[in-house]
Short mmCIF file of N, CA and C in Angstrom, two decimals:
data_model
loop_
_atom_site.label_atom_id
_atom_site.label_comp_id
_atom_site.label_asym_id
_atom_site.label_seq_id
_atom_site.Cartn_x
_atom_site.Cartn_y
_atom_site.Cartn_z
N UNK A 250 -99.12 47.96 78.25
CA UNK A 250 -98.62 47.01 77.84
C UNK A 250 -97.84 45.85 78.86
N UNK A 251 -97.84 46.61 80.04
CA UNK A 251 -97.45 45.92 81.17
C UNK A 251 -98.92 44.30 81.45
N UNK A 252 -100.25 45.54 81.55
CA UNK A 252 -101.01 44.20 82.29
C UNK A 252 -101.39 43.18 80.68
N UNK A 253 -101.16 43.30 79.44
CA UNK A 253 -101.11 42.23 78.20
C UNK A 253 -99.36 41.27 78.56
N UNK A 254 -98.67 41.59 78.77
CA UNK A 254 -97.90 40.01 78.98
C UNK A 254 -97.94 39.68 80.66
N UNK A 255 -99.12 40.38 81.48
CA UNK A 255 -99.53 39.52 82.81
C UNK A 255 -100.87 38.91 81.25
N UNK A 256 -101.38 39.10 81.48
CA UNK A 256 -102.16 38.47 81.28
C UNK A 256 -101.45 37.29 80.03
N UNK A 257 -100.85 37.14 79.23
CA UNK A 257 -100.26 35.79 78.54
C UNK A 257 -99.87 35.31 79.39
N UNK A 258 -99.28 35.36 80.33
CA UNK A 258 -98.51 34.21 81.23
C UNK A 258 -99.31 33.75 82.16
N UNK A 259 -100.30 33.42 81.67
CA UNK A 259 -101.10 32.59 82.84
C UNK A 259 -102.16 31.74 81.53
N UNK A 260 -103.24 31.24 81.61
CA UNK A 260 -103.86 30.19 80.66
C UNK A 260 -105.23 31.26 80.43
N UNK A 261 -105.27 31.34 82.27
CA UNK A 261 -106.91 32.28 82.77
C UNK A 261 -106.81 33.23 81.53
N UNK A 262 -105.24 34.12 81.54
CA UNK A 262 -105.50 35.32 80.75
C UNK A 262 -105.33 35.50 79.40
N UNK A 263 -105.07 34.06 79.53
CA UNK A 263 -104.72 33.98 77.76
C UNK A 263 -106.63 33.75 77.30
N UNK A 264 -106.54 33.18 78.21
CA UNK A 264 -108.33 32.80 77.80
C UNK A 264 -109.02 34.03 77.52
N UNK A 265 -108.87 34.89 78.35
CA UNK A 265 -109.74 36.21 79.03
C UNK A 265 -109.35 37.09 77.96
N UNK A 266 -107.64 37.05 76.86
CA UNK A 266 -107.95 37.66 75.81
C UNK A 266 -108.58 36.89 74.73
N UNK A 267 -108.61 35.95 74.17
CA UNK A 267 -109.86 35.57 73.24
C UNK A 267 -110.88 35.88 73.48
N UNK A 268 -111.63 35.45 74.76
CA UNK A 268 -113.49 36.03 74.89
C UNK A 268 -113.20 37.92 74.17
N UNK A 269 -112.03 38.33 74.89
CA UNK A 269 -112.26 40.15 74.19
C UNK A 269 -112.49 40.32 72.93
N UNK A 270 -111.82 40.12 72.23
CA UNK A 270 -111.50 39.37 71.04
C UNK A 270 -112.58 39.06 70.68
N UNK A 271 -113.30 37.86 71.22
CA UNK A 271 -114.77 37.19 69.62
C UNK A 271 -115.86 38.40 70.44
N UNK A 272 -115.64 38.98 71.65
CA UNK A 272 -116.84 39.84 71.93
C UNK A 272 -116.91 41.02 71.16
N UNK A 273 -115.87 41.40 70.90
CA UNK A 273 -115.31 43.14 69.53
C UNK A 273 -115.89 42.22 68.61
N UNK A 274 -115.17 41.23 67.99
CA UNK A 274 -115.61 40.72 66.96
C UNK A 274 -117.24 40.66 66.73
N UNK A 275 -117.45 40.17 67.51
CA UNK A 275 -118.99 40.05 67.70
C UNK A 275 -119.82 41.71 67.53
N UNK A 276 -119.46 42.08 68.10
CA UNK A 276 -119.95 43.54 68.38
C UNK A 276 -119.92 44.67 66.77
N UNK A 277 -118.51 44.04 66.83
CA UNK A 277 -118.17 44.74 64.96
C UNK A 277 -119.04 44.53 64.00
N UNK A 278 -119.46 42.96 64.04
CA UNK A 278 -120.75 42.37 62.99
C UNK A 278 -122.01 43.09 62.98
N UNK A 279 -122.26 42.83 63.93
CA UNK A 279 -123.13 43.78 65.04
C UNK A 279 -123.27 45.34 64.42
N UNK A 280 -122.07 46.13 64.80
CA UNK A 280 -122.19 47.32 63.92
C UNK A 280 -122.36 47.42 62.52
N UNK A 281 -121.37 46.62 61.91
CA UNK A 281 -121.28 46.82 60.49
C UNK A 281 -123.05 46.27 59.68
N UNK A 282 -123.29 45.73 60.52
CA UNK A 282 -124.42 45.07 59.76
C UNK A 282 -125.95 46.92 59.88
N UNK A 283 -125.73 47.00 60.67
CA UNK A 283 -127.24 48.45 61.24
C UNK A 283 -126.31 49.37 59.83
N UNK A 284 -125.52 49.67 59.96
CA UNK A 284 -124.84 51.06 59.24
C UNK A 284 -124.70 49.92 57.82
N UNK A 285 -124.75 49.03 57.42
CA UNK A 285 -125.04 48.54 56.05
C UNK A 285 -126.35 48.70 55.55
N UNK A 286 -127.15 47.85 57.14
CA UNK A 286 -128.58 48.82 56.00
C UNK A 286 -129.07 49.63 56.24
N UNK A 287 -128.63 50.65 57.66
CA UNK A 287 -129.05 51.63 57.04
C UNK A 287 -128.40 52.80 55.48
N UNK A 288 -127.31 52.02 55.46
CA UNK A 288 -126.99 53.04 54.12
C UNK A 288 -127.70 52.42 52.55
N UNK A 289 -127.93 51.17 52.10
CA UNK A 289 -128.99 50.45 51.90
C UNK A 289 -130.57 51.35 51.93
N UNK A 290 -131.18 51.96 52.94
CA UNK A 290 -132.68 52.04 52.87
C UNK A 290 -131.93 53.98 52.96
N UNK A 291 -130.86 54.25 52.53
CA UNK A 291 -130.96 55.65 53.02
C UNK A 291 -130.69 55.58 51.40
N UNK A 292 -130.33 54.41 49.89
CA UNK A 292 -129.83 54.57 48.67
C UNK A 292 -130.70 54.68 48.25
N UNK A 293 -132.27 53.51 48.53
CA UNK A 293 -133.54 53.63 48.90
C UNK A 293 -134.37 55.18 48.38
N UNK A 294 -134.45 55.91 49.30
CA UNK A 294 -135.01 56.73 49.75
C UNK A 294 -134.73 57.85 48.90
N UNK A 295 -133.57 57.80 48.38
CA UNK A 295 -132.97 59.27 47.79
C UNK A 295 -133.46 58.88 45.90
N UNK A 296 -134.05 59.89 45.45
CA UNK A 296 -134.28 59.73 44.02
C UNK A 296 -132.62 59.58 43.03
N UNK A 297 -132.61 58.76 42.04
CA UNK A 297 -132.14 58.70 41.04
C UNK A 297 -131.51 60.05 40.88
N UNK A 298 -130.12 60.13 40.67
CA UNK A 298 -129.69 61.04 39.72
C UNK A 298 -130.01 61.00 38.40
N UNK A 299 -129.97 61.52 37.85
CA UNK A 299 -129.94 61.71 36.08
C UNK A 299 -128.11 61.83 35.96
N UNK A 300 -127.16 61.42 34.51
CA UNK A 300 -126.22 61.49 34.79
C UNK A 300 -126.16 62.88 33.86
N UNK A 301 -125.06 63.69 33.93
CA UNK A 301 -124.45 65.07 34.06
C UNK A 301 -124.14 64.74 31.91
N UNK A 302 -125.15 65.61 31.16
CA UNK A 302 -124.97 65.55 29.62
C UNK A 302 -123.32 66.52 29.75
N UNK A 303 -122.19 65.74 29.04
CA UNK A 303 -120.94 67.32 29.03
C UNK A 303 -121.50 67.19 27.48
N UNK A 304 -120.76 68.49 27.05
CA UNK A 304 -120.98 68.65 25.51
C UNK A 304 -119.10 69.18 25.65
#
């Protein structure tokens, strides 16, 4: 917590925090893209399930 208060006191610290947030956002999009892509491929390889007939 002390680290963040020290970083917020200087302009360079604020810029480095913004840079870290942008890097996290960028890698989050990349990781999310690959997760969605693998999920789509998994859905395409699985056979379609027939709905259960309830009586």
